[in-house]
PDB file of C-alpha atoms in Angstrom:
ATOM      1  CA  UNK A 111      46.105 -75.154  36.175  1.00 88.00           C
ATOM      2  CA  UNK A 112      43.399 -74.050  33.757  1.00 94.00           C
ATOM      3  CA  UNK A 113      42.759 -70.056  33.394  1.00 96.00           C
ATOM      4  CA  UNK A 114      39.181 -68.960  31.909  1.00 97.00           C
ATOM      5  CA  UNK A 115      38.166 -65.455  30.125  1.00 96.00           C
ATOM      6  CA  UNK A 116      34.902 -64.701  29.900  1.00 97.00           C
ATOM      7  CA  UNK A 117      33.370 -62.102  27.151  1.00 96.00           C
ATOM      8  CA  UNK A 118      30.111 -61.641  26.282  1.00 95.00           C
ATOM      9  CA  UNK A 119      26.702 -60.861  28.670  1.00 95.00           C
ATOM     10  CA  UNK A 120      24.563 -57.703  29.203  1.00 96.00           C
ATOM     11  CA  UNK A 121      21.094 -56.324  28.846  1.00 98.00           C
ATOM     12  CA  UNK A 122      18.101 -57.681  27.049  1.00 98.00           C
ATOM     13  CA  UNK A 123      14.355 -58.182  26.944  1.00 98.00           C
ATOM     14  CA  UNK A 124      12.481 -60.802  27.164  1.00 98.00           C
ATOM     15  CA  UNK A 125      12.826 -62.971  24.445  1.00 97.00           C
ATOM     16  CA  UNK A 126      16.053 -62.159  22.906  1.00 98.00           C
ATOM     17  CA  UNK A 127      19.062 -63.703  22.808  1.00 98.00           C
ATOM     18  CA  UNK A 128      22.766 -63.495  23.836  1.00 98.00           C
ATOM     19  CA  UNK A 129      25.839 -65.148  23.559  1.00 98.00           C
ATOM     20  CA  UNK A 130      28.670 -65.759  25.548  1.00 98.00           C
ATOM     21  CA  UNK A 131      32.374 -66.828  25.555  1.00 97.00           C
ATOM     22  CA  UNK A 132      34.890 -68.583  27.814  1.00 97.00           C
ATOM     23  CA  UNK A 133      38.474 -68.747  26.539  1.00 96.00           C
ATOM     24  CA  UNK A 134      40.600 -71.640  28.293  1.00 94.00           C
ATOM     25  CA  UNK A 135      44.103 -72.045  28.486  1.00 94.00           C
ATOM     26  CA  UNK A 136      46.744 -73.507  29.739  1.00 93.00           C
ATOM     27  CA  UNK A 137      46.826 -77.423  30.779  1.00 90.00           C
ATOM     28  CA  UNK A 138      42.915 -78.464  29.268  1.00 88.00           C
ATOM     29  CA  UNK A 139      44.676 -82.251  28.394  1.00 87.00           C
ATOM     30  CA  UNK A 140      43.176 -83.898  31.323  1.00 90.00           C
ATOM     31  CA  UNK A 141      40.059 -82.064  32.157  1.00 93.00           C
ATOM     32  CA  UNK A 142      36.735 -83.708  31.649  1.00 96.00           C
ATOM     33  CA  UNK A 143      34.764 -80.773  30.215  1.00 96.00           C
ATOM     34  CA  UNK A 144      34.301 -77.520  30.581  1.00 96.00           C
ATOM     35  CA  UNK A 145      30.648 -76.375  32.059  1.00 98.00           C
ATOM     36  CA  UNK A 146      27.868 -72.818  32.398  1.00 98.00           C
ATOM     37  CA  UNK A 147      26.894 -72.168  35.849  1.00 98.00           C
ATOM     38  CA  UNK A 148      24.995 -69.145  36.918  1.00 98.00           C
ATOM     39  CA  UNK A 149      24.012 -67.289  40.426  1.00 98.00           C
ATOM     40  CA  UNK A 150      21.066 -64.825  40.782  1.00 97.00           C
ATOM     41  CA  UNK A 151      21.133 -62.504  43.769  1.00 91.00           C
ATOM     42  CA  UNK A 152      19.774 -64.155  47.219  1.00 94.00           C
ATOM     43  CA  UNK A 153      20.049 -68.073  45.411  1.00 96.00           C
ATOM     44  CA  UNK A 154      22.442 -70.815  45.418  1.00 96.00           C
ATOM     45  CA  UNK A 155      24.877 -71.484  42.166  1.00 97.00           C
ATOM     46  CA  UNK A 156      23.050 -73.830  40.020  1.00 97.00           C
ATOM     47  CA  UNK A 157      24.481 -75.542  37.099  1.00 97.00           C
ATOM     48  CA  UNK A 158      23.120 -74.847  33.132  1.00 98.00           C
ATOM     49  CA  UNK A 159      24.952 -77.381  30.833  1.00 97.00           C
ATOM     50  CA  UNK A 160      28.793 -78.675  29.817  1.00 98.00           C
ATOM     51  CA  UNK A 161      30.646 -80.100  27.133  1.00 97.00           C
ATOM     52  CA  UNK A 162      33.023 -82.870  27.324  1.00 96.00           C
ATOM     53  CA  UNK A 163      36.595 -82.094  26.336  1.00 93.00           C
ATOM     54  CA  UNK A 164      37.572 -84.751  24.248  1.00 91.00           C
ATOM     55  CA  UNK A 165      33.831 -85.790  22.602  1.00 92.00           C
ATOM     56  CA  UNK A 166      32.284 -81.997  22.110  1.00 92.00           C
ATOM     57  CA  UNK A 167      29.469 -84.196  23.620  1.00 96.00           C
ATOM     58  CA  UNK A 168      27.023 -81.305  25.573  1.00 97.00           C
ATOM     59  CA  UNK A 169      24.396 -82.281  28.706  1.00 96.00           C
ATOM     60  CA  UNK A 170      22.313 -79.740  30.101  1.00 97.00           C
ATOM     61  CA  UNK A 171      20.175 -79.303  33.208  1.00 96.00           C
ATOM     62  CA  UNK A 172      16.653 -80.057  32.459  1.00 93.00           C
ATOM     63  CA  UNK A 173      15.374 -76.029  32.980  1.00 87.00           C
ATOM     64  CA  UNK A 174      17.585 -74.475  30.062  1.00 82.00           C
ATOM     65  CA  UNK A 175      17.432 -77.387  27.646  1.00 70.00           C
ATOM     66  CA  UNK A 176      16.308 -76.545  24.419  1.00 89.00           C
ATOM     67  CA  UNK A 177      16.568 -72.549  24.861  1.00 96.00           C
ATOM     68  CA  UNK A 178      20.569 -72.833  25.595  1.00 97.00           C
ATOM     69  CA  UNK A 179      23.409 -74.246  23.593  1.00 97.00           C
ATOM     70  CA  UNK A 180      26.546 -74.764  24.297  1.00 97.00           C
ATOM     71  CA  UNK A 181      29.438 -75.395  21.691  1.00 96.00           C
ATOM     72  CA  UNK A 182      33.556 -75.005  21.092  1.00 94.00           C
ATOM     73  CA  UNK A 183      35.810 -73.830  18.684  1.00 90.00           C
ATOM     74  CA  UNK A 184      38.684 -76.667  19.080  1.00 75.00           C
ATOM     75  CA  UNK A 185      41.239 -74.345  17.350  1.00 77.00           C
ATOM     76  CA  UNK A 186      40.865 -71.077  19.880  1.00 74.00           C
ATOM     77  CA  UNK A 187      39.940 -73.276  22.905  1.00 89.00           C
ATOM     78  CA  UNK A 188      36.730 -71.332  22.814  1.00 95.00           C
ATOM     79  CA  UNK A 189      33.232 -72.576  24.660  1.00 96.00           C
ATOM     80  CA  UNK A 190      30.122 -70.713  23.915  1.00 97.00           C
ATOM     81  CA  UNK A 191      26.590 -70.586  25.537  1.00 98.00           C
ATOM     82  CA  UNK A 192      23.837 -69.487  23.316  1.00 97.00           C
ATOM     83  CA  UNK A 193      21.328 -68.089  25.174  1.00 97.00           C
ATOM     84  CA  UNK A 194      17.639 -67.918  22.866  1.00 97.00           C
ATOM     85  CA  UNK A 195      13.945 -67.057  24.295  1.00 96.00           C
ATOM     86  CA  UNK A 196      15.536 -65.238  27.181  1.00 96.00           C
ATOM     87  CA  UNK A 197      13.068 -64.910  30.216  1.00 95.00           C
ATOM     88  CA  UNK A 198      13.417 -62.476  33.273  1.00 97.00           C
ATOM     89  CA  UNK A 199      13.876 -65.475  35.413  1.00 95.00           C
ATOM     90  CA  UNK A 200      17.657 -65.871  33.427  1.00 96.00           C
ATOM     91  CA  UNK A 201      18.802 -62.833  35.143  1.00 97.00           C
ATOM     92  CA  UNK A 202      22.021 -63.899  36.903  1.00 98.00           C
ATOM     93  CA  UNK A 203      26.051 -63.977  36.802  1.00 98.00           C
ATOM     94  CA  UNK A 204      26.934 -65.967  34.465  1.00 98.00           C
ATOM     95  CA  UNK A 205      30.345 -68.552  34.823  1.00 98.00           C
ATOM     96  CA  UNK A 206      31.899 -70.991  32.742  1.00 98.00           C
ATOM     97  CA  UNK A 207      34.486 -73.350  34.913  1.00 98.00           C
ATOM     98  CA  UNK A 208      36.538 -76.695  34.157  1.00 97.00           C
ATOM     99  CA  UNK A 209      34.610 -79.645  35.243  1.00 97.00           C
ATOM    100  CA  UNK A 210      37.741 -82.002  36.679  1.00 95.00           C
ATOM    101  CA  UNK A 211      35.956 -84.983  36.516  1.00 95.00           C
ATOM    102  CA  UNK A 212      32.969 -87.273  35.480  1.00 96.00           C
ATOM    103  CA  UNK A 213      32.578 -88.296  38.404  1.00 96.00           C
ATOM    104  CA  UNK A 214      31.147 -84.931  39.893  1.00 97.00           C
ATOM    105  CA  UNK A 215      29.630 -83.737  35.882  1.00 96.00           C
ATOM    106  CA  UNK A 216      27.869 -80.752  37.540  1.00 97.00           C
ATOM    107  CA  UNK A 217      31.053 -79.064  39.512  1.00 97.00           C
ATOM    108  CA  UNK A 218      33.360 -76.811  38.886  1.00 96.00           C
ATOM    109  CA  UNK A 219      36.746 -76.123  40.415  1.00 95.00           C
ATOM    110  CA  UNK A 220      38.340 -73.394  38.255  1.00 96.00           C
ATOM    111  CA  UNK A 221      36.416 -70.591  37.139  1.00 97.00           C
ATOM    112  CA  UNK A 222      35.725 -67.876  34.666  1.00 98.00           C
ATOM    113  CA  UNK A 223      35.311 -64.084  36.349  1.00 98.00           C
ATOM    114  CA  UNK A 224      31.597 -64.117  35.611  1.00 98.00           C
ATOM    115  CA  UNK A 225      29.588 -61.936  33.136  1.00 98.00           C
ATOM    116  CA  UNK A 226      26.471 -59.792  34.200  1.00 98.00           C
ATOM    117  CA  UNK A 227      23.230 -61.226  32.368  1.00 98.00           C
ATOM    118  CA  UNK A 228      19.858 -58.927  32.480  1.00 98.00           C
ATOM    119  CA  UNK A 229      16.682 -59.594  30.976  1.00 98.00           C
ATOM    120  CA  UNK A 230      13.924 -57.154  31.518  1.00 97.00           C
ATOM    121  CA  UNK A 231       9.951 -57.836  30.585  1.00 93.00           C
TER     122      UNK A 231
END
């Protein structure tokens, strides 16, 4: 199994920026990559972006791409989402989770503990 730590998230206006981090161990070998998902209150998860394990290769849903990047630190097992031109609309819980397989690239199966994301106007 694959255990995620999440750091990072809180308050910001419109227009700024965060960052966040998701710390993986344990067996990350035979994963396929390791994806950003977020939930806003009353809505359905939705999926943000992911980058392939053994490549660093990223793909992102069409709505965040080119405000959000994600990228890893091979050494600490460390993903990050960089989160620039923040709107209130990004307000959510943020997740990162292993994405088992290519075949499904926008799952997850195990997952972060979530980080609180607020962007006020």
């Amino acid at each position: 199994q694959v255990q995620l730590v999440q750091s990072g998230g809180g308050s910001v206006q419109a227009g700024g920026s965060l960052r966040l981090s998701c710390v993986a161990s344990g067996r990350t070998s035979n994963i396929f990559g390791l994806g950003w998902f977020r939930q806003a209150p009353g809505k359905e998860r939705e999926f943000i972006g992911a980058i392939v394990w053994i490549s660093s290769r990223t793909y992102y849903a069409d709505f965040v791409k080119g405000r959000f990047t994600i990228s890893r630190d091979n050494a600490e097992n460390t993903v990050y989402l960089q989160m620039n031109s923040l709107k209130p609309e990004d307000t959510a819980v943020y997740y990162c989770a292993v994405v088992p397989s290519a075949a499904t690239p926008r799952e997850g199966d195990y997952w972060g503990q979530g980080t609180q994301v607020t962007v006020s106007s």
